Coordinates of C-alpha atoms in Angstrom, one line a residue:
M732 CA -0.1 0.1 0.0
T733 CA 1.4 3.5 -1.1
F734 CA 2.0 6.2 1.5
K735 CA -0.6 8.3 -0.3
K736 CA -3.5 5.4 0.3
I737 CA -2.2 4.9 4.0
S738 CA -2.6 8.8 4.5
I739 CA -6.1 8.8 3.0
N740 CA -7.1 5.8 5.0
L741 CA -5.8 7.4 8.4
F742 CA -7.6 10.6 7.5
L743 CA -10.9 8.8 6.8
L744 CA -10.4 6.7 10.0
F745 CA -9.9 10.0 12.2
L746 CA -12.7 11.6 10.4
F747 CA -15.3 8.7 10.8
P748 CA -16.2 9.6 14.5
F749 CA -16.7 13.2 13.6
W750 CA -18.8 12.5 10.3
Q751 CA -21.0 9.9 12.3
A752 CA -21.8 12.4 15.1
N753 CA -22.8 15.0 12.6
A754 CA -24.8 12.6 10.6
Q755 CA -26.4 10.6 13.4
S756 CA -30.3 11.0 13.7
M757 CA -31.8 12.4 16.7
K758 CA -33.5 9.1 17.2
A759 CA -30.5 7.5 18.7
Y760 CA -30.8 10.3 21.5
E761 CA -34.5 9.8 22.2
G762 CA -35.1 9.2 25.8
H763 CA -34.3 10.3 29.3
W764 CA -30.9 12.2 30.3
Q765 CA -29.8 13.2 33.9
S766 CA -27.1 15.5 34.9
E767 CA -25.0 15.6 38.3
L768 CA -26.3 17.7 41.1
V769 CA -26.5 21.3 40.4
Q770 CA -24.5 23.7 42.5
P771 CA -27.0 25.5 44.8
Q772 CA -26.0 29.2 43.4
T773 CA -26.2 27.9 39.7
F774 CA -29.2 29.9 38.7
S775 CA -28.7 32.7 41.1
P776 CA -26.4 35.2 39.5
T777 CA -25.4 38.5 41.2
L778 CA -26.7 41.7 39.6
S779 CA -24.6 44.7 40.7
I780 CA -24.6 48.7 39.6
Q781 CA -21.5 50.5 40.5
F782 CA -21.5 54.4 40.1
L783 CA -18.3 55.4 38.4
N784 CA -19.2 59.2 38.6
A785 CA -22.1 61.5 38.5
R786 CA -22.9 60.4 34.9
Y787 CA -21.8 57.1 34.5
A788 CA -22.5 53.7 36.0
L789 CA -21.7 50.0 35.4
L790 CA -24.2 47.2 35.4
K791 CA -22.7 43.7 36.0
L792 CA -24.2 40.1 36.0
S793 CA -22.0 37.7 37.6
G794 CA -22.5 33.9 37.9
L795 CA -20.2 31.1 38.9
H796 CA -18.3 30.8 35.6
G797 CA -17.8 34.6 34.6
S798 CA -19.5 37.9 34.2
I799 CA -21.0 40.2 31.7
Q800 CA -21.2 44.0 32.0
Q801 CA -22.4 47.1 30.4
Q802 CA -21.5 50.8 31.2
F803 CA -24.6 53.1 31.0
S804 CA -25.4 57.0 31.5
Y805 CA -27.9 58.0 34.2
E806 CA -29.6 60.9 35.5
K807 CA -30.5 61.3 39.3
D808 CA -34.2 60.7 40.0
K809 CA -34.9 59.3 36.3
P810 CA -35.6 55.9 35.2
F811 CA -32.8 54.1 33.0
E812 CA -32.7 51.0 30.9
V813 CA -29.7 48.7 30.2
K814 CA -29.2 46.3 27.6
L815 CA -26.7 43.6 28.9
S816 CA -27.0 41.4 25.6
E817 CA -29.7 40.4 23.2
G818 CA -33.0 40.0 24.9
L819 CA -31.5 40.6 28.5
V820 CA -32.6 44.0 29.8
F821 CA -32.5 45.9 33.3
R822 CA -35.1 48.7 33.8
G823 CA -34.5 50.6 36.8
S824 CA -34.5 53.7 38.9
W825 CA -32.7 55.2 41.8
N826 CA -33.5 58.3 43.8
E827 CA -30.5 59.4 45.6
G828 CA -32.4 59.8 49.0
E829 CA -33.4 56.1 48.9
K830 CA -31.3 53.4 50.3
A831 CA -32.0 50.9 47.4
I832 CA -32.2 50.6 43.7
T833 CA -35.2 49.0 42.3
G834 CA -36.1 47.7 38.9
F835 CA -37.0 44.8 36.5
I836 CA -34.8 42.3 34.7
K837 CA -36.2 40.5 31.8
S838 CA -35.0 37.7 29.3
G839 CA -38.2 35.9 28.7
Q840 CA -41.7 36.0 29.3
W841 CA -41.3 37.0 33.1
F842 CA -40.4 40.5 34.6
Y843 CA -38.4 39.9 37.7
H844 CA -38.6 42.7 40.4
L845 CA -35.1 43.1 42.3
R846 CA -34.0 45.5 44.9
L847 CA -30.5 46.1 45.0
L848 CA -28.9 47.0 48.4
P849 CA -25.9 49.0 49.3
H850 CA -22.7 46.8 49.2
T851 CA -20.5 49.6 49.4
K852 CA -21.0 53.5 49.2
M853 CA -20.9 53.4 45.4
E854 CA -22.1 49.9 44.7
F855 CA -25.6 48.0 45.0
T856 CA -26.2 44.5 44.5
A857 CA -29.0 41.7 44.4
N858 CA -29.1 38.1 43.7
W859 CA -31.4 37.2 40.7
N860 CA -33.1 34.0 41.6
I861 CA -33.9 32.9 37.8
L862 CA -35.5 29.6 38.9
L863 CA -37.3 31.3 41.9
A864 CA -35.3 29.2 44.5
S865 CA -32.2 31.0 46.0
Q866 CA -30.6 27.4 46.6
F867 CA -31.5 25.1 43.7
R868 CA -31.4 21.6 45.1
S869 CA -31.9 19.5 42.1
P870 CA -30.1 17.5 39.4
L871 CA -31.3 18.6 35.7
Y872 CA -33.1 16.2 33.6
L873 CA -33.6 16.4 30.1
S874 CA -36.5 14.3 28.0
I875 CA -35.7 14.3 24.2
E876 CA -38.9 13.4 22.4
N877 CA -40.5 13.0 18.8
A878 CA -37.2 12.6 17.4
N879 CA -37.1 12.0 13.6
G880 CA -34.1 12.6 11.7
E881 CA -32.9 16.1 12.4
N882 CA -36.1 17.1 14.1
F883 CA -36.5 16.8 18.1
E884 CA -38.1 18.3 21.0
A885 CA -36.2 18.5 24.2
Y886 CA -37.7 19.3 27.8
A887 CA -35.8 20.1 30.6
F888 CA -37.1 19.1 34.3
S889 CA -35.9 19.1 38.0
S890 CA -37.1 18.0 41.4
E891 CA -37.0 21.5 42.6
V892 CA -40.6 22.0 43.5
R893 CA -40.5 25.7 43.9
Y894 CA -39.9 26.2 40.2
P895 CA -43.2 25.7 38.2
G896 CA -41.2 23.9 35.2
F897 CA -39.2 24.9 32.1
F898 CA -41.4 25.6 28.8
C899 CA -38.9 24.7 26.1
Y900 CA -39.1 25.8 22.5
D901 CA -37.1 26.9 19.5
F902 CA -35.5 23.3 18.9
K903 CA -32.6 23.4 16.5
K904 CA -30.0 21.0 15.3
S905 CA -26.9 21.8 13.4
G906 CA -24.5 18.7 12.9
S907 CA -24.1 17.6 16.4
H908 CA -25.1 20.6 18.0
I909 CA -28.5 21.1 19.4
S910 CA -30.1 24.2 21.1
F911 CA -33.5 25.3 22.5
R912 CA -34.7 28.0 24.8
D913 CA -36.9 28.3 27.9
F914 CA -39.9 30.7 27.2
R915 CA -40.5 31.6 30.7
T916 CA -36.9 32.5 31.9
G917 CA -35.1 33.2 28.5
L918 CA -32.5 30.5 29.6
A919 CA -30.6 29.3 26.3
F920 CA -29.7 25.6 26.4
S921 CA -27.0 24.3 23.7
G922 CA -25.7 20.9 23.9
K923 CA -23.3 18.6 21.8
L924 CA -24.3 14.9 20.8
Q925 CA -21.6 12.6 21.9
N926 CA -21.4 8.9 22.4
Q927 CA -23.6 8.3 25.5
R928 CA -23.2 11.7 26.5
I929 CA -24.5 15.2 26.0
P930 CA -22.5 18.2 27.5
L931 CA -25.0 20.9 27.9
Q932 CA -24.3 24.5 28.2
I933 CA -26.9 26.8 29.9
K934 CA -26.7 30.5 29.4
I935 CA -28.8 33.7 30.2
G936 CA -27.9 36.2 27.5
K937 CA -24.3 35.8 26.9
L938 CA -23.5 34.8 30.4
L939 CA -22.7 31.1 31.1
L940 CA -24.3 29.8 34.2
A941 CA -23.4 26.1 34.0
T942 CA -22.0 23.3 31.8
F943 CA -23.7 19.7 32.7
Q944 CA -22.7 16.3 31.7
L945 CA -25.9 14.6 30.7
K946 CA -25.9 10.8 30.7
P947 CA -28.6 8.4 29.7
S948 CA -31.0 7.8 32.6
A949 CA -31.5 4.1 33.6
R950 CA -35.1 4.5 34.5
D951 CA -38.2 6.9 34.0
L952 CA -37.7 10.3 35.6
D953 CA -38.3 10.4 39.2
L954 CA -39.3 14.1 39.8
K955 CA -40.5 13.7 43.4
L956 CA -38.1 15.3 45.9
S957 CA -38.3 14.1 49.2
A958 CA -39.2 16.8 51.7
K959 CA -38.9 16.6 55.6
P960 CA -42.5 16.8 57.3
T961 CA -43.4 20.0 58.8
H962 CA -43.9 19.9 62.3
Y963 CA -46.8 21.7 63.8
S964 CA -45.7 24.9 65.8
N965 CA -47.8 27.4 67.8
K966 CA -44.6 29.7 68.1
R967 CA -45.0 33.5 66.9
P968 CA -44.0 33.6 63.3
R969 CA -41.0 35.3 62.4
Q970 CA -40.7 39.3 62.3
L971 CA -39.0 39.7 59.1
N972 CA -39.1 43.6 59.0
D973 CA -41.6 43.3 55.9
G974 CA -44.3 45.4 57.4
L975 CA -46.1 42.1 59.0
S976 CA -46.7 42.2 62.6
T977 CA -46.8 38.9 64.5
L978 CA -48.0 37.2 67.5
S979 CA -48.2 33.6 68.8
L980 CA -51.3 31.9 69.2
Q981 CA -51.1 32.0 72.7
E982 CA -50.3 35.7 72.9
T983 CA -53.7 36.6 71.4
G984 CA -55.5 35.7 74.4
L985 CA -58.1 34.1 72.2
K986 CA -59.5 30.7 73.0
I987 CA -58.0 28.7 70.2
D988 CA -58.5 24.7 69.8
E989 CA -55.2 24.0 68.5
S990 CA -55.9 20.4 67.9
Y991 CA -57.7 21.4 64.6
L992 CA -54.5 23.0 63.4
Q993 CA -52.4 19.9 64.4
K994 CA -54.7 17.8 62.4
M995 CA -54.4 20.0 59.4
V996 CA -50.6 19.7 59.4
D997 CA -50.8 15.8 59.9
S998 CA -53.0 15.6 56.9
I999 CA -51.1 17.7 54.9
N1000 CA -47.8 15.8 55.8
A1001 CA -49.6 12.6 54.8
N1002 CA -50.8 14.1 51.8
K1003 CA -54.6 13.4 52.5
I1004 CA -54.8 17.2 52.0
T1005 CA -52.8 17.1 48.6
N1006 CA -50.1 19.4 47.4
T1007 CA -50.5 22.0 50.0
H1008 CA -47.4 24.3 50.1
S1009 CA -48.3 27.1 52.4
V1010 CA -51.1 28.2 55.1
L1011 CA -50.8 31.6 56.9
I1012 CA -53.4 32.9 59.1
A1013 CA -53.9 36.7 60.3
K1014 CA -56.3 38.0 62.8
N1015 CA -56.7 41.5 64.1
N1016 CA -53.9 42.4 61.5
K1017 CA -51.4 40.2 63.1
L1018 CA -49.9 37.2 61.6
L1019 CA -50.7 34.3 64.1
Y1020 CA -49.8 31.1 62.2
E1021 CA -47.3 30.5 59.2
A1022 CA -46.4 27.1 57.9
Y1023 CA -44.7 25.8 54.7
F1024 CA -44.8 22.2 53.2
G1025 CA -43.2 19.9 50.5
G1026 CA -39.8 22.0 50.4
Y1027 CA -41.6 25.5 50.1
D1028 CA -40.4 28.5 52.2
A1029 CA -41.2 32.0 53.1
T1030 CA -38.7 33.3 50.7
T1031 CA -39.8 31.9 47.4
P1032 CA -42.5 33.6 45.1
H1033 CA -45.3 31.4 44.5
D1034 CA -47.6 31.1 41.4
M1035 CA -50.8 33.0 42.2
R1036 CA -52.4 32.1 38.9
S1037 CA -55.8 34.0 38.7
A1038 CA -55.6 35.0 42.3
S1039 CA -53.7 38.1 40.8
K1040 CA -56.9 39.2 39.1
S1041 CA -57.8 40.8 42.3
I1042 CA -54.5 42.6 42.0
S1043 CA -55.6 43.8 38.6
S1044 CA -58.8 45.2 40.2
A1045 CA -56.8 47.1 42.8
L1046 CA -54.7 48.7 40.0
I1047 CA -57.8 49.9 38.2
G1048 CA -59.2 51.3 41.3
I1049 CA -55.7 53.0 41.9
A1050 CA -56.0 54.4 38.2
I1051 CA -59.7 55.9 39.0
D1052 CA -58.5 57.3 42.3
Q1053 CA -55.6 59.2 40.2
H1054 CA -58.0 60.2 37.4
I1055 CA -56.2 58.2 34.9
L1056 CA -59.4 56.6 34.3
R1057 CA -62.6 58.4 35.0
D1058 CA -64.9 55.5 36.3
T1059 CA -66.2 52.2 35.7
A1060 CA -69.0 53.5 33.5
Q1061 CA -66.6 54.3 30.8
K1062 CA -66.8 52.5 27.6
L1063 CA -64.2 50.2 26.4
I1064 CA -64.3 51.4 22.9
D1065 CA -63.2 54.8 24.0
L1066 CA -60.1 53.5 25.8
L1067 CA -58.6 51.0 23.3
P1068 CA -55.7 51.9 20.9
S1069 CA -57.4 53.3 17.8
S1070 CA -56.2 50.3 15.7
Y1071 CA -58.4 48.1 17.6
Q1072 CA -61.6 50.4 17.7
N1073 CA -62.8 49.4 14.4
L1074 CA -63.4 45.9 15.7
M1075 CA -66.0 47.3 18.0
Q1076 CA -68.7 48.2 15.2
E1077 CA -71.6 45.9 16.7
P1078 CA -73.8 48.1 19.0
R1079 CA -73.3 45.6 22.2
K1080 CA -69.6 45.6 21.9
Q1081 CA -69.8 49.5 21.9
A1082 CA -72.0 49.2 25.3
I1083 CA -69.2 47.3 27.2
S1084 CA -67.9 49.1 30.2
L1085 CA -64.9 48.9 32.5
G1086 CA -67.5 47.7 35.1
N1087 CA -68.7 44.9 32.8
L1088 CA -65.0 43.6 32.4
L1089 CA -64.5 43.9 36.2
T1090 CA -67.4 41.7 36.8
M1091 CA -66.8 39.2 33.9
S1092 CA -70.1 40.4 32.3
S1093 CA -68.8 42.0 29.0
G1094 CA -71.1 39.6 27.0
I1095 CA -68.1 38.6 24.8
D1096 CA -67.8 34.9 23.9
A1097 CA -64.7 34.5 26.4
V1098 CA -65.8 31.5 28.8
D1099 CA -62.8 29.6 30.2
F1100 CA -64.5 26.7 31.7
G1101 CA -67.9 24.9 32.5
I1102 CA -69.5 24.8 29.0
K1103 CA -69.3 21.9 26.5
R1104 CA -68.3 24.1 23.4
K1105 CA -65.0 25.7 23.2
S1106 CA -65.3 29.5 23.6
V1107 CA -63.6 31.6 20.9
A1108 CA -62.0 34.1 23.4
A1109 CA -61.2 31.6 26.2
E1110 CA -57.9 32.0 27.7
D1111 CA -56.4 28.8 26.2
N1112 CA -57.7 29.8 22.8
Y1113 CA -56.7 33.4 22.6
Q1114 CA -53.2 33.1 24.0
S1115 CA -52.4 30.8 21.2
T1116 CA -52.8 33.4 18.7
L1117 CA -50.6 36.1 17.5
D1118 CA -52.8 38.9 18.3
W1119 CA -54.7 38.3 21.5
T1120 CA -56.6 41.5 21.4
K1121 CA -57.9 41.1 17.8
T1122 CA -58.9 37.3 18.7
V1123 CA -60.7 38.8 21.9
L1124 CA -62.4 41.6 20.3
T1125 CA -63.6 39.7 17.0
A1126 CA -65.2 37.0 19.1
P1127 CA -69.1 36.9 19.1
M1128 CA -71.2 38.5 21.6
I1129 CA -73.2 35.9 23.5
N1130 CA -75.0 38.3 25.9
Y1131 CA -75.8 42.0 26.4
P1132 CA -73.1 43.6 28.5
G1133 CA -73.9 43.4 32.3
S1134 CA -76.8 40.9 31.9
H1135 CA -75.0 37.6 32.6
A1136 CA -71.5 36.9 34.3
N1137 CA -69.2 34.0 33.0
Y1138 CA -65.7 33.6 34.2
G1139 CA -63.4 34.6 31.5
S1140 CA -59.6 35.8 31.7
A1141 CA -60.3 37.8 28.6
N1142 CA -62.0 40.4 30.6
P1143 CA -59.3 41.5 33.0
Y1144 CA -56.7 41.1 30.0
L1145 CA -58.6 43.9 28.2
L1146 CA -58.4 45.9 31.5
G1147 CA -54.6 45.7 31.5
L1148 CA -54.8 46.8 27.7
V1149 CA -56.8 49.9 28.5
L1150 CA -54.5 50.9 31.3
A1151 CA -51.4 50.5 29.4
H1152 CA -52.7 52.8 26.7
Q1153 CA -53.9 55.3 29.1
L1154 CA -50.8 55.7 31.3
K1155 CA -47.9 58.1 30.5
Q1156 CA -45.3 55.7 32.0
S1157 CA -44.6 52.0 32.0
T1158 CA -47.1 49.8 33.5
L1159 CA -44.8 48.2 35.4
N1160 CA -43.4 51.3 37.0
F1161 CA -47.2 52.1 37.8
I1162 CA -47.6 48.9 39.5
D1163 CA -44.5 49.1 41.5
Q1164 CA -44.8 52.6 42.5
N1165 CA -48.3 52.7 43.5
L1166 CA -49.0 49.3 44.9
Y1167 CA -46.1 47.1 45.5
K1168 CA -43.6 49.8 47.0
P1169 CA -46.2 51.2 49.5
L1170 CA -46.7 47.5 50.8
A1171 CA -42.8 46.8 50.9
I1172 CA -43.2 44.2 48.3
S1173 CA -40.1 43.2 46.2
N1174 CA -38.9 39.8 45.0
Y1175 CA -42.0 39.4 42.8
I1176 CA -42.4 38.3 39.2
I1177 CA -45.2 39.6 36.5
Q1178 CA -45.8 37.6 33.5
Q1179 CA -46.0 39.5 30.2
D1180 CA -48.8 39.4 27.4
E1181 CA -48.0 39.3 23.8
K1182 CA -47.4 43.1 23.7
A1183 CA -44.8 42.8 26.3
N1184 CA -47.2 44.5 28.8
P1185 CA -47.9 42.9 32.2
Y1186 CA -50.9 40.3 31.9
F1187 CA -53.9 41.4 33.9
G1188 CA -55.4 38.0 33.6
G1189 CA -53.1 36.3 35.9
G1190 CA -49.6 35.0 36.3
I1191 CA -48.0 37.1 39.1
F1192 CA -45.6 35.2 41.3
M1193 CA -45.5 36.6 45.1
R1194 CA -44.5 35.4 48.4
P1195 CA -47.3 34.1 50.5
R1196 CA -46.6 36.8 53.1
D1197 CA -46.9 39.4 50.6
M1198 CA -50.2 37.9 49.4
L1199 CA -51.3 38.2 53.0
K1200 CA -50.3 41.8 53.1
F1201 CA -52.4 42.4 49.9
G1202 CA -55.3 40.6 51.8
L1203 CA -54.7 42.8 54.8
L1204 CA -54.7 45.9 52.6
Y1205 CA -58.4 45.2 51.6
A1206 CA -59.5 44.0 54.9
N1207 CA -58.5 47.4 56.2
K1208 CA -60.4 49.1 53.5
G1209 CA -57.4 50.1 51.3
Q1210 CA -55.2 51.4 54.1
W1211 CA -51.8 50.1 55.2
Q1212 CA -49.8 51.3 58.0
G1213 CA -51.6 54.8 57.9
Q1214 CA -51.3 55.3 54.1
Q1215 CA -54.4 55.1 51.9
I1216 CA -53.1 53.0 48.8
V1217 CA -56.6 52.1 47.5
S1218 CA -59.6 54.3 48.3
K1219 CA -62.3 53.0 50.5
A1220 CA -64.7 53.7 48.0
W1221 CA -63.1 51.5 45.7
V1222 CA -62.8 48.6 48.1
N1223 CA -66.5 48.9 49.1
S1224 CA -67.3 48.8 45.4
S1225 CA -65.0 45.9 44.6
F1226 CA -66.5 43.8 47.6
K1227 CA -70.3 44.1 46.3
N1228 CA -72.0 41.1 45.0
Y1229 CA -72.9 42.3 41.4
L1230 CA -73.6 39.1 39.6
T1231 CA -73.5 35.3 39.6
L1232 CA -70.7 33.3 37.8
E1233 CA -73.0 31.2 35.7
N1234 CA -70.3 28.8 34.4
H1235 CA -69.1 28.0 37.8
P1236 CA -70.7 25.0 39.3
E1237 CA -71.1 26.7 42.9
K1238 CA -72.6 29.8 41.1
N1239 CA -70.6 32.2 43.2
G1240 CA -71.3 35.6 43.7
Y1241 CA -68.8 38.0 41.9
G1242 CA -67.4 41.6 42.6
F1243 CA -64.8 43.6 40.9
L1244 CA -62.5 40.5 40.3
W1245 CA -63.3 39.2 43.7
W1246 CA -65.1 36.0 44.6
H1247 CA -68.1 35.7 47.2
Y1248 CA -68.4 32.5 49.3
S1249 CA -69.8 31.2 52.4
Y1250 CA -68.4 28.9 55.2
K1251 CA -70.5 26.8 57.6
V1252 CA -69.2 26.1 61.0
G1253 CA -71.7 24.6 63.2
H1254 CA -74.8 26.6 63.0
R1255 CA -72.8 29.6 61.8
I1256 CA -72.5 31.0 58.4
L1257 CA -69.5 33.3 57.5
E1258 CA -69.4 35.3 54.5
S1259 CA -66.0 35.7 52.5
I1260 CA -64.4 37.7 49.9
E1261 CA -61.7 35.9 48.1
A1262 CA -59.0 36.1 45.5
R1263 CA -58.7 32.7 43.6
G1264 CA -56.4 30.9 41.5
A1265 CA -55.9 27.8 39.6
G1266 CA -54.3 24.9 41.5
G1267 CA -55.5 26.2 44.9
Q1268 CA -54.4 29.8 45.5
Y1269 CA -56.4 31.7 47.9
I1270 CA -56.5 34.9 49.6
I1271 CA -59.4 34.7 52.0
I1272 CA -61.0 37.9 53.7
L1273 CA -63.4 37.1 56.5
P1274 CA -64.8 40.5 57.9
A1275 CA -66.9 39.0 60.6
L1276 CA -63.8 37.3 62.4
D1277 CA -61.3 40.1 61.3
M1278 CA -59.3 37.4 59.7
V1279 CA -57.2 36.9 56.5
I1280 CA -56.2 33.6 55.3
V1281 CA -53.7 32.7 52.5
I1282 CA -53.4 29.1 51.1
T1283 CA -51.0 28.3 48.3
S1284 CA -51.3 24.8 46.6
G1285 CA -50.2 22.8 43.5
N1286 CA -53.3 20.9 42.6
F1287 CA -53.1 21.7 39.0
R1288 CA -54.0 18.4 37.3
N1289 CA -56.0 16.5 39.8
G1290 CA -59.2 18.8 40.2
R1291 CA -58.8 19.5 43.7
V1292 CA -58.6 23.4 43.1
W1293 CA -61.2 23.7 45.6
Q1294 CA -59.2 22.1 48.5
P1295 CA -58.4 25.3 50.3
E1296 CA -62.2 25.8 51.1
K1297 CA -62.1 22.6 52.8
V1298 CA -59.2 23.4 54.7
V1299 CA -60.7 26.6 56.0
E1300 CA -64.0 25.1 56.9
N1301 CA -62.9 21.7 58.3
Y1302 CA -59.8 22.9 60.2
I1303 CA -59.1 26.7 60.5
L1304 CA -62.4 28.0 61.6
P1305 CA -63.3 25.4 63.9
A1306 CA -60.0 26.2 65.6
F1307 CA -61.0 29.7 66.2
I1308 CA -64.7 29.2 66.6
T1309 CA -64.9 27.0 69.8
N1310 CA -68.3 28.1 71.0

């Protein structure tokens, strides 16, 4: 054999593994993959702002494997926006007299609110918990599915219960390289197909957060993370300097039968009361009881789902208080962007008022559940279209406005569109300055709509203690620590029972995006006003007892969304009503 032939054969021999990896079908990688344990701080990079002089500052995002930074100009007492890399933006504001910089960072669907505290005289820092938990406690799992040639789908999972899960899309393959993204957070995944191994990089913007070595999983993915049972405690909840005053159950001087609360905790630990994440009880404006279950804790924002509709109601009330909107009788057509007003030609659509949207009685075919047919403007339907507003406004009318109420998220969605159009500032800034900041609420997340505005139909993540503060705000007629945040008139109007939700099996009464319900304890009937969200997210206000209860849960697929009602009726109220 000649030297030339030997050289060619050797070249082909060395080339073969490379060619094989590039040509190999994704079918060979279909199945479950698993990484080693994730370092706790992997998904919690540090955001810092260092003031260089009176005009310029440096924004820096630092992780375990490096950092990215961007210098920007600023003016005192004015908002600023900094683009760290493509799709990764921080919008903030700083008043020289304040002790923190507040703002929102965004790379995907979520706006994360951060509060940067002084690290040195000229530098402010905060940890950005991209996956909600400050200490990520899980391996990373990958499921490669529907593989066919170059096409595939890849879904990331973890056992970290505090993060609601990745929403992967944009699957691409080029040779031996694959990539995809997480819709919610903006995390970018990039892997290389190797023999029985996939090195997988995860970035946020241009910042490398981690590189994992994925190996085939020998069995189905086990996403159950064992958590220690929560022991019943009647001690005073922690004082966290967050505006909540606390007392122990004994310090109240009330006659409380704690055996009911003990049974509640035992039943939650045994999963007889399924997937309960937190229970908080306040009475007479004091937090008396606070418990977390299944790995959840006081520091982590929880998905409120549609319980955040009641927050949307508060924002409309604040806008009316500030004369940004006139009143609830204003017509929707007069408040829409002009590009959408031509979709409101039908007389019944022109009659829709803000009050109709607040009471789920717009008359639009926007029924989210409880009917046999698929409603044109149901949430699952309009959210799958490119123009949510057009889909909702072109849906047929099924009732005259104000005559019938059917629960549908399109109604508050339109309220968010109206507010964004009327404001002379960003809706995010309006929300933070007029509601969250006065309540000393930070570390929350707001989901965006298709126009990159906050979604008023649901999707806010808040800590249960902050949910409780919002409930106490309404229980106290819109006042918090001496400050009137929402007018008393608006709270009273919000709590009225306007119409019955006809598509709900219990036919609940409904206020301005607040539910009406009643609990029976012995021979006593107690009326409540409630914020409710899918999976069992409840803020329950019981005026007769001067009590506010928060329960968060994860019953998203088992149909037990109503479970908090039973927890309140069978355990909490009997503990406090002992006569």
